[in-house]
Amino acid sequence: MSIKNTKPIEPKVYREMGLSDDEYNQIVDILHRHPTYTEVGMYAVMWSEHCGYKYSRPILRLFKNYKEAIDGAGLENAGVIDIGDGYGIVMKMESHNHPSAVEPFQGAATGVGGILRDIFTMGARPIACLDSLRFGKLEDPHNKFIFEHVVGGIAHYGNCVGVPTVAGDIYFDDCYSGNCLVNAMAVGILKHEDIAYAAAKGVGNPVMIVGSRTGRDGIHGATFASVELTEESESRRSNVQMGDPFQEKLLIEATLEALKTGYIVGIQDMGAAGITCSTCEMSAKGNTGMTIDCRKAPLRETGMSSYEIMLSESQERMLAVVVKGKEKEVADVFKKWGLQAVVIGEVTADELVRVYDGDELVAEVPAKSLADDVPTYYLETSEPEFLKALQAENTTDVPAPKCFTKALKDLLASQSICSKEWVYEQYDHMVQTNTAVLPGSDASVLRIKGTNKAIGLVSDCNARYCYLDPKIGAKIVVAESARNLACSGAKAAGSTDCLNFGNPEKPEAFWQFKTAVEGLAEACDFFRAPVVSGNVSFYNETPAGAIFPTPTIGMLGVIDDVKNIRTYEFKKEGDVVVLLDGMQDKPENMGGSEYMATLLGKTAGMPPSMDMKKEQNLIDTLLEGIEKGYILSAHDVSEGGVAVTLGECCFGNHLGASINITSDISDTAALFGEAQSRAVVTLHATDLTKLAEIAEKRGVKCDYIGTVGGEKLTVKVNSEILIDADVEDLEAAYRGTIRNMMESK
């Protein structure tokens, strides 16, 4: 049985699905006939940018992968990094931006659920979640609503499913009003021999759908993610999936148990594009085909068409290829956990995906035409005209504050710098009892049970830098992530990314994307932190404009001995405070700084310069100083400069410090400039010479700048007191902003 020539699909129909006239004609050429309605829906979703990467794929080839990556380049559901002792860490980050903009609670919750499934379908036990979030300023009631419910969705799903949310980053800027960014990351652990793959192999092997039932939620969610948000987006709530974390918890346990039987040949999450994606991608990877009856899929709604069943993005579902004759054994595992497990088809040899609706053949398509042969476009790029004028603005002679103490309090209270405790206290970050360093430090740290190892986890992106210079900004994203890990005692080992940009069909936005990826690829190559998985999120625009380019990095670091774990806060009175400076230049430039944005209301100039060799010198100094036991605490210098870093160091143990900085640049730049490759560390006075020797051999400046003690932070520049504040007052400013705004009516 095969599909005969069908009637042409009306252009209005396939255009609304996201296909161009040329793409529709390509489908006709591939099939040698017009597609059925179900087929055109399958092609539309698989050829969308969200699934097919038809615009970004040529640029993503810039990323390199190393032997440290057991599986790199995202060939499977997620990437795997070898951490030694036979263990691999599975990691991936994905966006759920548009769903969260129109339905923040479910949009964020299902973002967590989807990324977790990518982890445990690899055979890994999920051990941590991270969330990188961007919102418009909270003074706007709608932004406040989105923020509150995104955080609520993340907390609900993660807490119920029993996976700790241990780290993340949150920034606020007007450019994200109406288009928030919700980037969810998950991490899992496995033994090398337990890695599961997503290829459909073994002709005649049965194909099973396992997990929850299929409904109408999420249909064309992938194409929804491939258009700009407009006023009409609110009406597309049906494109947002609905999640059930309790079902997900059952699915985790059932899947890991079923994989242990050895009877699962291949398995894949049903994320974007649902059954369509999993059948076609698994067949393409296995150089096989599939024949399925979509009507056999367990449904939770009546009257669903084959089109709806194939494109549904209902959550908590997966597709599994099982050894023939072992269907009952696998099904029994899932049924034991109260989950559906139904054979809907079998693997075939002809590389075609055939979809029946009962006795009717409704789709017959080459698997690779959907999964691998997505039309690829080399889009035009053009540097934004506004950029040169922004970069040319004078950011060296910025006005000094009338009161440096007040300026520090204002920066500590700014929405992007202030404490995010209101957020992470809603998350369970101790479940599974692996968490050694809680949220709030430079990186979160998890012990690897059964070993003496630990891993550091961080996500980061200063989008303001990327807006002013995408390439330099992207390099800083990677460098700061590696620096944060080093401050925690971890050596960078691998990365995942989530690349958030505007409409790629606009040359300026695609230039930002291409240039940022060039920077990321160069930096990840240099720091040997390969990008092993990730996601591209385009069309992050509203009628008011595009977001800042936001290429978020999630990075993994390895700590070989748990005794080397470090945190950011001052430890005890009498410890000496040292500024390690890898750049050793004169950082007068305040471009892209939090000082300019918060106190002057401007985003302009060039971002700080980045010398990756000097950054590595600092990282190596930190790691050696920690390993030898000299460095007791470490905190990187980033947003807000040295002054904000010192203020934050006071808070963990409520300890002040007396600081004297010697500087030949302006007081404002000395305190609030954001020159890279710097960290504030503390140590015993007797170890100062030893640390200086480590730093000197790497060309890192090691400046003794003060002593821990008392209840005040006093900062002198060239012996003149510029900051004099009670730690209690600084901490109140730092901790009060978000809590006060969210608890006010």
XYZ file of C-alpha atoms in Angstrom:
745
model
C 0.000 0.000 0.000
C 1.271 3.468 -0.826
C -0.131 6.957 -1.008
C -1.346 7.947 -4.442
C -1.000 11.434 -5.854
C -2.931 13.794 -3.622
C -4.467 17.167 -4.188
C -2.227 20.220 -3.711
C -2.270 21.793 -0.270
C -3.547 25.357 -0.356
C -0.650 27.868 -0.046
C -2.476 29.650 2.763
C -2.463 26.404 4.760
C 1.219 25.491 4.457
C 2.348 29.108 4.815
C 0.510 29.374 8.120
C 2.397 26.258 9.199
C 5.680 28.060 8.432
C 6.613 26.594 5.043
C 7.614 28.775 2.106
C 6.469 28.134 -1.455
C 9.958 26.852 -2.349
C 9.958 24.483 0.613
C 6.546 23.126 -0.320
C 7.810 22.494 -3.852
C 10.844 20.665 -2.438
C 8.478 18.375 -0.527
C 6.601 17.638 -3.747
C 9.920 16.771 -5.431
C 10.951 14.481 -2.559
C 7.638 12.613 -2.500
C 7.001 12.774 -6.256
C 3.477 13.844 -5.366
C 1.683 16.402 -3.260
C 1.827 15.703 0.480
C -1.124 14.738 2.598
C -2.272 17.164 5.274
C -0.516 15.051 7.925
C 2.697 14.990 5.904
C 2.788 18.724 5.317
C 2.390 19.234 9.059
C 5.270 16.841 9.720
C 7.545 18.650 7.264
C 6.521 22.061 8.569
C 7.493 21.253 12.118
C 10.680 19.333 11.278
C 11.837 21.994 8.829
C 11.233 24.811 11.281
C 14.311 26.559 12.634
C 13.475 25.286 16.112
C 13.761 21.627 15.038
C 15.791 21.740 11.848
C 18.263 24.578 12.502
C 17.915 25.560 8.867
C 19.482 28.977 9.475
C 21.881 28.239 12.317
C 23.320 24.878 11.263
C 26.085 26.272 8.996
C 27.279 28.577 11.781
C 27.172 25.902 14.497
C 29.807 23.926 12.593
C 32.336 26.331 14.120
C 32.178 24.411 17.404
C 34.831 21.779 18.002
C 34.710 18.791 20.315
C 37.502 16.950 22.078
C 38.309 13.489 23.369
C 36.948 14.620 26.750
C 33.493 14.442 25.189
C 32.236 10.859 25.040
C 29.423 12.143 22.860
C 29.842 15.615 21.485
C 28.114 17.817 18.951
C 24.694 16.897 20.311
C 24.452 13.707 18.251
C 22.261 12.148 20.902
C 19.641 13.570 23.261
C 22.416 15.320 25.214
C 26.217 15.508 25.350
C 28.419 13.461 27.685
C 31.666 14.602 29.328
C 34.155 12.077 30.724
C 35.111 13.039 34.300
C 37.260 9.991 35.020
C 36.761 6.937 37.220
C 34.434 5.513 34.582
C 31.834 8.276 35.031
C 30.280 10.571 32.476
C 28.313 13.739 33.098
C 25.377 14.281 30.747
C 24.354 17.891 30.194
C 22.133 20.007 27.999
C 20.434 23.406 27.971
C 17.343 24.426 26.015
C 15.067 27.431 25.715
C 11.379 27.729 26.519
C 11.144 31.435 25.837
C 7.988 31.911 23.794
C 5.854 29.458 25.801
C 6.946 31.223 28.998
C 6.062 34.620 27.551
C 2.424 33.630 26.979
C 1.910 31.020 29.730
C 4.746 31.566 32.218
C 3.988 28.849 34.759
C 3.496 25.968 32.320
C 6.035 27.360 29.860
C 8.773 27.288 32.475
C 7.631 24.035 34.073
C 7.607 22.111 30.801
C 10.992 23.581 29.929
C 12.351 21.827 33.018
C 10.515 18.600 32.191
C 11.738 18.498 28.612
C 15.388 19.026 29.461
C 15.244 16.360 32.171
C 13.952 13.815 29.643
C 16.928 14.547 27.400
C 19.136 13.527 30.317
C 17.540 10.286 31.475
C 16.910 9.017 27.950
C 20.715 8.858 27.787
C 20.619 6.402 30.693
C 21.736 9.034 33.202
C 20.266 9.764 36.605
C 19.358 13.491 36.662
C 21.202 15.119 39.574
C 20.760 18.860 39.020
C 18.864 21.593 37.216
C 20.069 25.109 36.425
C 18.044 28.010 35.061
C 19.271 31.053 33.179
C 16.520 33.683 33.183
C 16.034 37.152 31.665
C 13.138 39.513 32.302
C 12.105 43.098 31.801
C 12.427 45.421 34.792
C 10.162 44.522 37.689
C 8.644 47.993 37.934
C 6.405 46.895 35.053
C 3.477 44.851 36.478
C 3.421 42.471 33.519
C 7.145 41.739 33.859
C 6.570 41.127 37.547
C 3.746 38.701 36.720
C 5.894 36.808 34.211
C 8.821 36.643 36.649
C 6.695 35.383 39.533
C 5.040 32.630 37.528
C 8.171 31.499 35.679
C 9.899 31.034 39.026
C 6.770 29.287 40.322
C 6.722 26.904 37.356
C 10.395 26.008 37.757
C 9.991 25.463 41.498
C 6.837 23.362 41.091
C 8.275 21.017 38.487
C 11.767 20.614 39.920
C 10.623 20.178 43.503
C 7.934 17.638 42.618
C 10.156 15.596 40.332
C 12.878 15.412 42.976
C 15.791 16.965 41.093
C 17.544 19.865 42.870
C 17.762 23.262 41.212
C 21.255 24.274 42.279
C 22.389 27.204 40.152
C 21.517 29.709 37.471
C 21.687 33.385 36.653
C 19.044 36.108 36.432
C 19.255 39.497 34.748
C 16.722 42.247 34.204
C 16.672 44.694 31.314
C 13.989 46.554 29.392
C 14.962 44.703 26.199
C 13.380 41.520 27.646
C 9.994 43.115 28.305
C 7.450 41.029 26.422
C 10.060 38.407 25.496
C 11.528 36.826 28.598
C 14.234 34.178 28.290
C 13.790 30.894 30.137
C 16.807 28.662 29.498
C 16.611 25.366 31.385
C 19.661 23.171 31.926
C 19.861 19.681 33.378
C 22.781 17.498 34.412
C 22.931 13.748 34.961
C 25.485 11.094 35.845
C 26.117 7.623 34.445
C 28.755 4.980 33.992
C 30.248 4.893 30.511
C 28.822 1.459 29.790
C 25.293 2.634 30.586
C 24.988 5.253 27.837
C 21.749 4.778 25.895
C 21.403 5.830 22.274
C 18.570 7.069 20.107
C 19.057 5.052 16.915
C 16.296 2.725 15.704
C 17.992 -0.544 14.814
C 16.977 -4.133 14.206
C 14.445 -4.673 11.426
C 11.286 -6.089 12.936
C 11.972 -4.730 16.404
C 8.813 -3.278 17.925
C 8.387 0.465 18.471
C 6.744 1.453 21.749
C 5.330 4.722 23.026
C 5.846 4.950 26.781
C 4.827 7.421 29.473
C 1.788 9.656 29.436
C -1.155 9.792 27.069
C -1.244 12.080 24.045
C -3.457 15.162 23.956
C -3.818 18.287 21.873
C -1.448 20.482 23.889
C 1.645 21.842 22.207
C 0.604 21.233 18.586
C 2.967 23.272 16.400
C 4.888 24.426 19.464
C 8.116 24.232 17.454
C 6.801 26.521 14.737
C 5.478 28.870 17.431
C 9.096 29.139 18.619
C 10.150 30.091 15.080
C 8.227 33.360 14.793
C 8.384 36.709 16.551
C 6.071 37.419 19.454
C 3.258 39.834 18.675
C 0.041 40.966 20.294
C -1.619 37.898 18.760
C 0.802 35.537 20.554
C -1.444 35.492 23.624
C -4.019 33.637 21.548
C -1.518 30.827 20.913
C -1.701 29.395 24.407
C -2.666 26.058 22.850
C 0.926 25.888 21.588
C 2.113 25.665 25.207
C 2.426 22.165 26.642
C 1.052 21.138 30.029
C 3.390 19.289 32.348
C 2.921 16.759 35.158
C 6.070 16.436 37.299
C 4.695 13.445 39.199
C 4.362 11.554 35.911
C 7.900 12.646 35.047
C 9.251 11.234 38.307
C 7.622 7.906 37.517
C 8.992 8.083 33.973
C 12.541 8.658 35.245
C 12.434 5.594 37.463
C 10.682 3.419 34.891
C 13.048 4.400 32.071
C 16.229 3.817 34.075
C 14.876 0.455 35.260
C 13.812 -0.547 31.744
C 17.228 0.364 30.343
C 18.835 -1.941 32.903
C 17.008 -4.898 31.328
C 19.135 -4.530 28.215
C 16.050 -4.922 26.049
C 15.821 -1.303 24.863
C 17.705 -0.834 21.590
C 17.096 2.907 21.260
C 15.082 5.552 23.068
C 14.269 9.216 22.512
C 12.296 11.910 24.258
C 9.221 13.265 22.492
C 9.967 16.949 22.729
C 9.406 19.426 19.939
C 7.336 17.820 17.152
C 6.390 14.861 19.340
C 5.939 11.504 17.605
C 7.015 13.008 14.285
C 10.405 14.016 15.610
C 11.169 10.807 17.469
C 10.128 8.429 14.673
C 12.008 10.307 11.959
C 15.156 11.129 13.932
C 15.532 7.639 15.389
C 15.060 6.097 11.934
C 17.536 8.480 10.333
C 20.185 7.758 12.991
C 19.736 4.006 12.524
C 19.582 4.125 8.700
C 16.253 2.374 9.023
C 12.560 3.169 8.723
C 9.433 2.689 10.819
C 5.864 1.726 10.264
C 3.503 2.886 12.996
C -0.212 3.119 13.617
C -0.660 6.473 15.337
C -4.181 5.456 16.398
C -2.609 2.927 18.795
C -0.998 5.721 20.793
C -2.806 6.093 24.141
C -4.918 9.252 23.818
C -6.418 11.445 26.497
C -8.782 13.325 24.175
C -11.424 12.061 21.782
C -11.676 12.863 18.110
C -7.971 13.551 17.548
C -6.864 13.427 13.909
C -3.654 11.770 12.735
C -2.255 15.269 12.146
C -2.896 16.171 15.791
C -1.495 12.910 17.128
C 1.704 13.203 15.098
C 2.342 16.845 16.016
C 1.197 16.868 19.627
C 3.874 17.932 22.091
C 2.187 16.426 25.133
C 4.734 15.982 27.886
C 6.231 12.995 29.698
C 6.329 10.699 26.646
C 9.115 8.809 24.894
C 9.575 6.462 21.969
C 11.500 3.233 22.477
C 12.708 0.514 20.129
C 12.673 -2.822 21.937
C 14.253 -6.216 21.227
C 11.656 -8.310 19.435
C 10.005 -10.753 21.788
C 10.825 -8.674 24.857
C 7.916 -6.254 24.566
C 6.125 -7.649 27.601
C 9.189 -7.441 29.836
C 9.698 -3.769 28.948
C 5.993 -2.934 29.141
C 5.747 -4.582 32.549
C 8.398 -2.213 33.923
C 6.488 0.868 32.804
C 3.152 -0.544 33.922
C 4.632 -1.275 37.348
C 5.220 2.484 37.622
C 1.657 3.216 36.464
C 2.644 4.358 32.981
C 1.423 3.553 29.478
C 3.617 1.296 27.337
C 2.092 0.337 23.994
C 3.538 -1.114 20.797
C 2.559 1.186 17.931
C 4.746 -0.190 15.134
C 8.032 -1.751 14.097
C 11.411 -0.946 12.580
C 11.673 -1.451 8.813
C 14.581 -1.633 6.383
C 13.499 0.847 3.711
C 14.309 4.140 5.538
C 10.696 5.310 5.171
C 8.458 6.416 7.991
C 4.951 5.163 7.313
C 2.117 6.421 9.467
C -1.196 4.611 9.501
C -4.380 5.860 11.078
C -5.951 2.469 11.606
C -6.128 0.959 8.135
C -5.491 4.236 6.304
C -1.944 5.198 5.278
C -1.734 8.939 6.026
C 2.020 9.542 5.681
C 4.882 7.891 3.849
C 8.065 9.940 3.938
C 11.829 9.318 3.793
C 13.053 9.639 7.379
C 16.226 11.488 6.445
C 14.321 14.048 4.396
C 12.717 15.184 7.637
C 15.614 14.717 10.046
C 18.785 15.346 8.039
C 17.919 16.996 4.727
C 16.397 20.141 6.119
C 16.789 23.016 3.647
C 19.775 25.072 4.790
C 19.983 28.795 4.234
C 23.049 31.025 4.266
C 21.530 34.240 5.456
C 22.767 37.722 4.810
C 24.669 39.469 7.597
C 25.081 43.162 8.240
C 26.656 44.896 11.212
C 23.978 47.029 12.868
C 24.314 50.676 11.951
C 23.745 51.801 15.538
C 26.725 49.833 16.831
C 29.581 52.054 15.696
C 27.998 55.106 17.277
C 27.426 53.223 20.540
C 30.973 51.881 20.597
C 32.427 55.315 19.881
C 30.882 56.898 22.974
C 33.396 58.076 25.548
C 33.246 55.684 28.498
C 36.583 56.565 30.087
C 35.636 59.927 31.578
C 32.354 58.916 33.165
C 31.047 61.114 35.981
C 32.108 60.069 39.448
C 29.314 59.512 41.974
C 28.667 62.213 44.540
C 28.972 59.528 47.210
C 30.860 56.302 46.536
C 29.202 54.531 49.473
C 25.747 55.313 48.115
C 26.845 54.233 44.645
C 27.911 50.869 46.054
C 24.572 50.445 47.828
C 22.699 51.350 44.646
C 24.660 48.799 42.652
C 24.200 46.077 45.254
C 20.465 46.827 45.164
C 20.217 46.841 41.364
C 17.951 44.111 40.024
C 20.660 42.275 38.091
C 23.253 42.261 40.910
C 21.088 41.975 44.035
C 20.481 38.730 45.901
C 18.240 36.237 44.125
C 17.331 34.476 47.374
C 13.630 35.156 46.794
C 13.989 32.918 43.749
C 16.197 30.083 44.892
C 14.689 29.704 48.347
C 11.627 28.393 46.480
C 13.743 25.638 44.950
C 14.687 22.416 46.703
C 18.444 22.422 46.192
C 19.278 19.697 48.739
C 17.160 16.780 47.488
C 19.376 13.765 46.596
C 21.936 15.082 49.176
C 24.699 15.722 46.626
C 24.816 19.511 46.913
C 28.019 20.695 48.602
C 27.829 24.390 47.669
C 24.385 25.973 47.636
C 23.105 28.637 45.221
C 24.650 32.073 45.685
C 28.355 31.310 45.344
C 30.428 31.593 42.168
C 29.343 28.082 41.188
C 27.295 25.355 42.760
C 29.135 22.159 43.631
C 27.846 18.572 43.759
C 29.670 15.618 45.267
C 30.015 12.515 43.127
C 29.042 9.752 45.523
C 31.391 6.781 45.602
C 34.379 8.929 44.617
C 36.429 11.764 46.075
C 35.384 13.975 43.172
C 32.952 16.835 42.874
C 31.634 18.853 39.953
C 31.068 22.581 39.667
C 28.141 23.954 37.671
C 27.510 27.473 36.440
C 25.451 29.318 33.834
C 26.250 32.813 32.689
C 25.930 35.523 30.055
C 26.461 39.274 30.257
C 24.208 40.212 27.331
C 25.076 43.898 27.623
C 28.638 43.092 26.575
C 27.342 40.937 23.709
C 25.116 43.786 22.540
C 28.061 46.181 22.341
C 30.422 43.657 20.722
C 29.072 40.137 20.157
C 32.462 38.506 19.654
C 34.215 40.008 22.678
C 31.062 39.602 24.750
C 30.801 35.909 23.852
C 34.439 35.304 24.764
C 33.795 36.926 28.131
C 30.783 34.618 28.662
C 33.045 31.585 28.362
C 35.954 33.113 30.275
C 33.803 34.250 33.194
C 32.147 30.832 33.412
C 35.566 29.158 33.595
C 36.698 31.776 36.155
C 33.625 31.174 38.324
C 34.392 27.464 38.304
C 38.040 28.095 39.184
C 36.999 30.263 42.139
C 35.088 27.210 43.367
C 38.074 24.900 42.864
C 36.850 23.339 39.596
C 38.630 23.021 36.260
C 36.412 23.630 33.228
C 35.639 20.397 31.368
C 32.714 21.031 29.021
C 29.877 23.315 28.034
C 26.334 23.386 26.783
C 24.777 26.499 25.309
C 21.496 28.239 24.621
C 21.861 30.883 21.931
C 19.101 33.499 22.227
C 18.847 36.030 19.399
C 16.395 38.056 17.380
C 14.922 37.324 13.962
C 17.654 35.632 11.864
C 15.980 36.789 8.661
C 17.060 40.310 9.591
C 20.729 40.737 8.544
C 21.657 42.658 11.704
C 20.351 39.925 14.005
C 22.050 37.174 12.033
C 25.314 39.126 12.110
C 25.034 39.248 15.903
C 24.439 35.490 15.989
C 27.293 34.597 13.635
C 29.754 36.919 15.349
C 28.824 35.683 18.828
C 29.194 32.037 17.807
C 32.646 32.837 16.412
C 33.585 34.215 19.829
C 32.083 31.279 21.717
C 33.770 28.718 19.482
C 37.160 30.377 19.803
C 36.888 30.665 23.588
C 35.536 27.142 24.171
C 38.369 25.829 22.011
C 40.940 27.810 23.983
C 39.657 26.860 27.442
C 39.083 23.242 26.387
C 35.466 23.401 27.426
C 33.818 21.823 24.352
C 30.193 22.574 23.544
C 28.690 19.088 23.566
C 25.014 20.008 23.308
C 22.756 23.021 23.148
C 19.965 24.913 21.540
C 19.353 27.907 19.302
C 16.442 30.225 20.041
C 15.720 32.797 17.349
C 12.848 35.245 16.864
C 13.184 36.716 20.343
C 11.566 39.973 19.308
C 8.463 41.978 19.974
C 7.144 44.960 17.994
C 9.262 47.119 20.345
C 12.482 45.461 19.174
C 14.843 42.545 19.704
C 16.438 41.323 22.900
C 20.150 41.836 23.517
C 22.126 38.969 21.968
C 22.193 36.444 24.819
C 24.444 33.438 24.114
C 24.126 31.663 27.446
C 26.739 29.117 28.482
C 26.232 26.333 30.997
C 29.616 25.015 32.064
C 30.811 21.957 33.953
C 34.010 21.842 35.973
C 35.692 18.941 37.757
C 37.146 19.008 41.281
C 39.392 15.978 41.743
C 39.417 16.230 45.544
C 36.510 17.550 47.596
C 38.941 19.243 49.982
C 39.546 21.772 47.201
C 35.961 23.091 47.185
C 35.889 26.848 47.819
C 33.182 29.494 48.273
C 33.082 33.258 47.864
C 32.658 34.677 51.381
C 35.317 35.969 53.793
C 36.089 33.183 56.285
C 37.458 34.728 59.485
C 38.933 37.831 61.019
C 42.599 38.421 60.373
C 42.692 36.775 56.934
C 44.381 38.938 54.316
C 42.549 40.091 51.195
C 44.326 39.848 47.849
C 43.330 41.091 44.392
C 44.610 38.754 41.690
C 44.800 40.589 38.366
C 45.595 38.680 35.215
C 45.146 41.623 32.842
C 47.490 44.110 34.513
C 46.351 46.900 32.237
C 44.748 50.259 33.032
C 41.011 49.511 32.833
C 39.668 53.045 32.439
C 36.947 51.860 30.057
C 33.554 51.641 31.770
C 31.754 50.468 28.613
C 28.852 48.094 29.206
C 29.273 48.340 32.961
C 26.572 48.001 35.563
C 27.671 51.387 36.902
C 26.769 53.068 33.621
C 23.521 51.149 33.228
C 22.253 51.572 36.796
C 23.595 54.980 37.817
C 23.817 56.748 34.443
C 21.056 54.938 32.537
C 23.288 54.169 29.554
C 24.448 51.105 27.667
C 27.305 52.279 25.502
C 31.012 52.007 24.716
C 33.111 48.928 24.164
C 32.914 46.030 26.601
C 36.030 45.201 28.610
C 38.872 43.695 26.619
C 39.487 39.949 26.860
C 42.896 38.295 26.585
C 42.222 34.587 26.902
C 45.854 33.695 27.672
C 45.850 36.133 30.593
C 42.520 34.740 31.732
C 43.971 31.243 31.706
C 46.933 32.483 33.735
C 44.524 33.754 36.390
C 42.547 30.496 36.353
C 45.720 28.432 36.734
C 46.827 30.655 39.616
C 43.490 30.192 41.346
C 43.483 26.425 40.896
C 47.054 25.959 42.092
C 46.564 28.322 45.019
C 43.453 26.376 46.051
C 45.028 22.956 45.538
C 47.983 23.888 47.764
C 45.622 25.156 50.433
C 46.699 28.799 50.326
C 43.467 30.316 48.994
C 40.677 30.092 51.568
C 37.949 31.956 49.634
C 37.666 33.273 46.094
C 35.199 35.495 44.286
C 35.505 36.697 40.719
C 35.315 40.374 39.802
C 32.459 40.941 37.368
C 29.372 43.204 37.324
C 29.919 46.220 39.558
C 33.684 45.831 39.731
C 35.924 45.350 42.759
C 33.654 47.329 45.091
C 30.644 45.060 44.511
C 32.847 41.958 44.756
C 34.164 43.110 48.143
C 30.665 43.914 49.349
C 29.393 40.455 48.412
C 32.371 38.807 50.130
C 31.269 40.435 53.397
C 27.805 38.902 53.402
C 28.252 35.148 53.813
C 29.701 35.333 57.331
C 28.789 38.963 58.093
C 32.444 40.004 58.201
C 33.737 43.403 57.174
C 37.164 44.373 55.849
C 39.582 47.269 55.714
C 40.762 47.744 52.135
C 43.299 50.072 50.537
C 43.629 49.952 46.756
C 46.596 51.584 45.045
C 45.573 52.850 41.623
C 46.714 55.210 38.885
C 43.324 55.311 37.163
C 40.174 57.187 38.127
C 38.592 56.303 41.447
C 35.362 55.373 39.648
C 37.117 52.920 37.334
C 39.215 51.521 40.172
C 36.121 50.673 42.206
C 33.384 50.035 39.646
C 35.235 49.198 36.420
C 34.702 45.682 35.102
C 38.127 44.795 33.705
C 38.289 41.037 33.217
C 40.558 38.292 34.569
C 40.440 39.382 38.219
C 39.429 37.748 41.483
C 39.379 38.683 45.161
C 40.812 35.941 47.383
C 41.589 35.562 51.076
C 44.352 33.609 52.790
C 46.386 33.411 55.950
C 49.020 36.138 56.132
C 51.729 33.466 56.310
C 50.751 32.199 52.843
C 50.879 35.550 51.082
C 54.441 35.123 49.778
C 53.671 31.597 48.559
C 50.633 32.747 46.576
C 52.621 35.670 45.167
C 55.212 33.225 43.833
C 52.510 31.164 42.113
C 51.036 34.302 40.565
C 54.370 35.772 39.516
C 55.402 32.754 37.465
C 52.226 33.210 35.426
C 52.405 36.979 35.087
C 49.451 37.547 37.402
C 49.560 40.579 39.684
C 49.061 39.645 43.335
C 48.122 42.762 45.333
C 47.638 42.636 49.076
C 44.765 45.098 49.557
C 43.550 44.619 53.113
C 42.418 42.530 56.046
C 39.172 40.820 57.006
C 37.527 41.948 60.249
C 35.006 44.171 61.954
C 31.472 45.075 61.021
C 32.234 47.695 58.401
C 33.547 47.663 54.856
C 36.039 50.508 54.513
C 37.628 51.011 51.122
C 40.406 53.490 50.479
C 41.807 54.350 47.074
C 45.333 55.688 47.343
C 44.754 56.059 51.100
C 41.615 58.192 50.725
C 38.470 56.692 52.233
C 35.798 56.508 49.524
C 33.526 53.767 50.897
C 32.656 53.465 54.579
C 29.567 51.394 55.332
C 28.198 48.969 57.868
C 28.071 45.482 56.425
C 24.539 45.225 57.782
C 23.425 48.234 55.706
C 25.092 46.941 52.548
C 23.552 43.535 53.052
C 20.099 45.030 53.586
C 20.403 46.839 50.241
C 21.624 43.651 48.554
C 18.978 41.316 49.955
C 15.960 43.594 49.963
C 15.319 44.549 46.332
C 13.519 41.572 44.820
C 11.910 40.424 48.041
C 10.457 43.877 48.692
C 9.226 44.269 45.115
C 7.624 40.825 45.000
C 6.007 41.065 48.414
C 4.545 44.520 47.767
C 1.053 44.740 46.320
